[in-house]
Coordinates of N, CA, C and O in Angstrom, one line a residue:
M1 N 13.9 13.2 14.3 CA 13.7 11.8 14.4 C 12.5 11.3 14.4 O 11.8 10.7 15.2
T2 N 12.5 9.8 13.6 CA 11.5 9.5 12.9 C 11.9 7.6 14.0 O 13.5 6.8 14.7
D3 N 11.3 6.7 14.8 CA 11.6 6.0 15.4 C 10.9 3.9 14.2 O 10.8 3.9 14.6
R4 N 10.4 5.1 13.2 CA 10.2 3.8 12.3 C 11.2 3.5 11.1 O 12.2 5.2 10.5
W5 N 11.3 2.6 10.5 CA 13.2 2.5 9.4 C 12.4 1.9 8.4 O 11.9 0.4 9.1
V6 N 12.7 1.8 6.9 CA 12.5 1.0 6.0 C 13.4 0.3 5.7 O 14.2 1.3 5.7
I7 N 13.3 -0.6 5.2 CA 14.5 -1.7 4.8 C 13.7 -1.6 3.2 O 13.1 -1.7 2.6
H8 N 15.4 -0.8 2.6 CA 15.0 -1.3 0.5 C 16.3 -2.3 0.4 O 17.9 -2.0 1.3
L9 N 15.8 -3.7 0.3 CA 16.8 -4.0 0.2 C 16.8 -4.7 -2.0 O 16.1 -5.2 -2.4
P10 N 17.7 -4.4 -2.5 CA 17.2 -4.2 -3.5 C 17.8 -6.3 -4.0 O 18.9 -6.7 -4.2
V11 N 17.2 -6.6 -5.0 CA 16.6 -7.8 -5.7 C 17.3 -7.8 -7.0 O 16.1 -6.6 -7.4
T12 N 18.0 -8.9 -8.3 CA 17.9 -8.1 -9.6 C 16.3 -9.2 -9.3 O 16.8 -10.4 -9.6
A13 N 16.3 -8.8 -11.2 CA 15.5 -9.9 -12.6 C 15.8 -9.4 -13.4 O 16.1 -8.6 -13.6
P14 N 15.2 -10.7 -14.2 CA 15.6 -10.0 -15.2 C 14.7 -9.3 -16.6 O 14.7 -8.7 -17.3
D15 N 13.5 -9.5 -16.1 CA 12.5 -8.8 -16.2 C 11.4 -7.6 -15.5 O 11.2 -8.4 -14.2
L16 N 10.4 -7.2 -15.9 CA 9.0 -6.7 -14.9 C 8.3 -7.9 -14.3 O 7.9 -7.7 -13.2
L17 N 7.9 -9.1 -15.5 CA 6.5 -9.4 -14.7 C 8.1 -10.7 -13.8 O 7.2 -10.9 -12.2
R18 N 9.2 -11.3 -14.3 CA 9.5 -12.0 -12.8 C 10.2 -11.2 -11.4 O 9.8 -11.7 -10.8
A19 N 10.5 -10.4 -12.1 CA 10.3 -9.4 -10.9 C 9.5 -8.4 -9.5 O 9.3 -8.7 -8.2
R20 N 8.5 -8.5 -10.6 CA 6.3 -9.1 -9.4 C 6.1 -9.9 -8.8 O 6.0 -9.5 -8.2
I21 N 6.9 -11.0 -9.6 CA 6.5 -12.0 -9.0 C 7.2 -13.1 -7.6 O 7.1 -12.9 -6.9
F22 N 8.9 -11.9 -8.0 CA 10.0 -12.5 -7.1 C 8.9 -11.3 -5.3 O 9.2 -12.0 -4.3
A23 N 9.2 -10.5 -6.3 CA 8.2 -9.5 -5.0 C 7.0 -10.0 -4.4 O 7.7 -9.8 -3.1
R24 N 6.1 -10.4 -5.3 CA 4.9 -10.7 -4.4 C 5.0 -11.7 -3.6 O 4.8 -12.3 -2.4
T25 N 6.2 -13.3 -4.0 CA 6.6 -14.3 -3.0 C 7.3 -13.7 -1.9 O 7.1 -14.0 -0.7
A26 N 8.4 -12.6 -2.4 CA 9.5 -12.0 -0.8 C 8.0 -11.5 0.3 O 8.2 -11.9 0.9
A27 N 7.4 -10.9 -0.3 CA 6.7 -10.3 0.4 C 5.7 -10.8 1.4 O 5.9 -10.5 2.6
R28 N 5.5 -11.9 0.6 CA 4.4 -12.7 1.2 C 4.7 -13.7 2.7 O 4.1 -14.1 3.8
V29 N 6.2 -14.3 2.1 CA 6.4 -14.9 3.1 C 7.3 -13.3 4.6 O 7.2 -14.4 5.6
L30 N 8.0 -12.6 3.9 CA 8.0 -12.1 4.8 C 7.0 -11.5 6.6 O 7.1 -11.4 7.2
A31 N 6.1 -11.1 5.9 CA 4.1 -10.6 5.8 C 4.1 -12.0 7.3 O 3.0 -11.8 8.1
R32 N 4.8 -13.1 6.5 CA 3.9 -14.5 7.7 C 5.1 -14.1 8.7 O 4.4 -14.7 9.8
L33 N 6.7 -13.6 8.8 CA 7.1 -13.7 9.7 C 7.2 -12.7 11.0 O 7.6 -12.7 11.6
S34 N 6.6 -11.9 10.3 CA 6.4 -10.0 10.7 C 5.0 -9.3 10.6 O 5.4 -9.4 9.0
A35 N 4.7 -8.8 11.5 CA 4.0 -8.3 11.5 C 3.6 -6.6 11.1 O 2.5 -6.5 10.8
R36 N 4.8 -6.4 11.1 CA 6.0 -5.2 10.7 C 6.0 -5.2 8.5 O 6.1 -4.2 8.3
V37 N 5.7 -6.3 8.0 CA 6.0 -5.9 6.9 C 4.2 -5.4 6.3 O 3.1 -6.0 6.6
E38 N 4.6 -4.6 4.9 CA 3.7 -4.1 4.4 C 3.9 -4.5 3.2 O 3.6 -3.5 2.3
P39 N 3.0 -5.2 2.8 CA 3.3 -6.2 1.3 C 2.6 -5.0 0.3 O 3.2 -5.1 -1.0
G40 N 1.7 -4.0 0.5 CA 1.2 -3.3 -0.1 C 1.4 -2.5 -0.4 O 1.4 -1.7 -1.9
G41 N 2.9 -1.5 -0.1 CA 3.4 -1.1 0.1 C 4.8 -0.8 -1.3 O 5.4 -0.6 -1.6
V42 N 5.2 -2.8 -1.7 CA 5.8 -2.9 -2.4 C 5.9 -2.4 -3.8 O 5.0 -2.5 -4.0
T43 N 6.9 -1.9 -4.0 CA 7.2 -1.8 -5.8 C 8.4 -2.2 -6.5 O 9.6 -2.7 -5.7
V44 N 8.8 -2.8 -7.6 CA 9.7 -2.4 -8.1 C 10.1 -1.9 -9.6 O 9.3 -0.3 -9.3
S45 N 11.2 -1.3 -9.9 CA 11.5 -0.8 -10.6 C 12.9 -1.1 -11.4 O 13.4 -1.8 -10.9
A46 N 13.4 -0.6 -12.7 CA 14.4 -0.4 -13.4 C 15.6 -0.4 -12.7 O 15.8 0.9 -11.5
E47 N 16.3 -0.6 -12.8 CA 18.1 -0.3 -12.0 C 18.2 0.8 -12.0 O 19.1 1.7 -11.3
D48 N 18.7 1.1 -13.6 CA 18.9 2.5 -13.9 C 17.4 3.8 -13.5 O 18.1 4.7 -14.6
Q49 N 16.8 3.4 -13.5 CA 15.3 4.5 -13.4 C 14.9 3.5 -11.8 O 13.0 3.4 -11.8
Q50 N 15.2 4.2 -10.9 CA 14.7 3.6 -10.1 C 13.7 4.7 -9.4 O 13.2 3.8 -8.4
G51 N 12.9 5.4 -10.0 CA 12.4 6.6 -9.4 C 11.2 6.7 -10.5 O 10.1 7.1 -9.9
V52 N 10.9 5.5 -10.9 CA 10.0 4.7 -11.8 C 9.6 3.6 -11.0 O 10.3 2.2 -11.4
R53 N 8.9 3.2 -10.1 CA 8.7 2.1 -9.6 C 7.2 1.3 -10.5 O 5.7 2.2 -11.0
H54 N 6.9 0.2 -10.2 CA 5.9 0.1 -10.6 C 5.5 -1.2 -9.4 O 5.9 -1.4 -8.8
W55 N 3.6 -0.5 -8.9 CA 3.4 -1.2 -7.7 C 2.9 -3.1 -7.8 O 3.1 -3.9 -9.2
V56 N 3.2 -3.4 -7.0 CA 3.1 -4.9 -7.1 C 2.2 -6.1 -6.7 O 1.4 -7.0 -7.5
F57 N 0.7 -4.8 -5.7 CA -0.4 -5.2 -5.4 C -0.9 -4.9 -5.3 O -0.8 -3.5 -5.5
C58 N -2.2 -5.0 -5.4 CA -2.8 -4.1 -6.3 C -3.1 -3.0 -5.2 O -3.5 -2.0 -5.3
D59 N -4.3 -3.7 -3.7 CA -3.4 -2.2 -2.2 C -4.8 -2.0 -2.3 O -4.9 -0.9 -1.5
R60 N -6.3 -2.1 -3.7 CA -7.4 -1.5 -3.4 C -7.8 -1.7 -1.4 O -8.4 -2.8 -1.1
P61 N -9.0 -0.3 -1.2 CA -9.3 -0.7 0.2 C -10.6 -1.9 0.2 O -11.5 -1.9 -1.4
L62 N -11.0 -2.4 0.7 CA -11.9 -2.6 0.6 C -13.0 -3.3 1.4 O -12.8 -3.2 2.7
G63 N -14.6 -3.5 1.1 CA -15.4 -2.7 1.8 C -15.3 -4.2 3.6 O -14.4 -4.7 3.4
G64 N -16.4 -2.8 4.8 CA -15.7 -3.4 5.8 C -13.7 -3.3 5.7 O -13.8 -4.3 7.3
G65 N -13.5 -3.4 6.0 CA -12.1 -2.4 6.0 C -10.8 -4.2 5.3 O -11.7 -4.7 4.6
G66 N -9.7 -3.6 5.6 CA -8.4 -5.1 4.5 C -8.4 -3.8 3.4 O -9.0 -2.9 2.9
R67 N -7.5 -4.8 2.4 CA -6.9 -4.0 1.1 C -6.9 -5.6 0.4 O -6.7 -6.7 1.3
C68 N -6.9 -5.4 -0.9 CA -6.4 -6.2 -2.1 C -5.1 -6.8 -1.8 O -4.4 -5.9 -1.7
A69 N -5.1 -8.0 -1.6 CA -3.8 -8.8 -1.6 C -3.6 -9.5 -2.7 O -2.4 -10.3 -3.6
L70 N -4.9 -9.2 -3.8 CA -4.0 -9.7 -5.4 C -2.6 -9.4 -6.5 O -2.1 -7.3 -5.8
P71 N -2.4 -9.1 -7.2 CA -1.4 -8.3 -8.0 C -2.0 -7.4 -8.5 O -2.8 -7.6 -8.4
V72 N -1.3 -6.4 -9.2 CA -1.6 -4.7 -9.8 C -2.4 -5.3 -10.6 O -3.3 -4.5 -10.9
D73 N -2.8 -6.4 -11.6 CA -2.5 -6.8 -12.2 C -3.6 -7.1 -12.9 O -4.0 -8.3 -13.7
H74 N -4.7 -8.3 -11.8 CA -5.6 -9.1 -12.1 C -6.9 -9.0 -12.4 O -7.3 -7.6 -12.4
S75 N -7.4 -10.0 -12.8 CA -8.9 -9.5 -13.6 C -9.9 -10.2 -12.9 O -11.2 -10.0 -13.5
V76 N -9.1 -10.8 -11.9 CA -10.4 -11.5 -10.7 C -11.3 -9.7 -10.0 O -10.3 -9.7 -9.7
P77 N -12.4 -10.2 -9.3 CA -12.2 -9.5 -8.8 C -11.6 -9.6 -7.5 O -10.7 -9.9 -7.1
C78 N -11.5 -7.8 -6.8 CA -10.1 -7.5 -5.3 C -10.6 -9.4 -4.1 O -12.2 -8.9 -3.6
S79 N -10.2 -9.5 -3.8 CA -10.0 -9.9 -2.3 C -8.8 -10.3 -1.5 O -7.7 -8.9 -1.7
R80 N -9.3 -10.2 0.2 CA -8.2 -10.3 1.2 C -7.2 -10.9 0.7 O -6.0 -11.0 1.1
R81 N -7.0 -12.1 -0.2 CA -5.9 -13.2 -0.1 C -6.3 -13.7 -1.8 O -7.2 -14.2 -1.8
A82 N -5.3 -14.1 -1.8 CA -5.5 -14.9 -3.7 C -5.8 -15.4 -3.7 O -5.2 -16.8 -3.0
P83 N -6.8 -16.2 -4.2 CA -7.8 -17.3 -4.4 C -7.2 -19.0 -3.9 O -7.2 -19.9 -4.0
W84 N -5.6 -18.5 -5.2 CA -4.4 -20.3 -4.8 C -4.2 -20.1 -3.5 O -4.2 -21.2 -3.7
L85 N -3.9 -19.4 -3.0 CA -3.8 -19.8 -2.0 C -4.8 -20.0 -0.7 O -3.8 -20.7 0.7
N86 N -5.7 -20.5 -1.1 CA -6.7 -20.9 0.2 C -7.3 -22.8 -0.1 O -7.2 -22.9 0.5
R87 N -6.0 -23.2 -1.6 CA -6.0 -24.1 -1.8 C -5.2 -25.2 -0.8 O -4.0 -24.9 -0.5
R88 N -5.6 -26.7 -0.5 CA -4.9 -27.2 0.6 C -4.6 -28.3 -0.5 O -4.7 -28.9 -1.2

């Protein structure tokens, strides 16, 4: 038996783009509440094809440690933090 449990929380969205946006938002909010949230592992799938998963975050390893926090399909260089989240 393991000491770790994974939460699977089905949430529906009308298409892949909106599912990824919702999943990114939910993961970032939950990560602020608990260090146990692993946003890089978030995936989405069609309800009737749950074995076919689509990544939400890039999650590539970065030099000096850390992982890319940008969306999987980003066109800017990888970063630990989304540039639009740095604005005040």
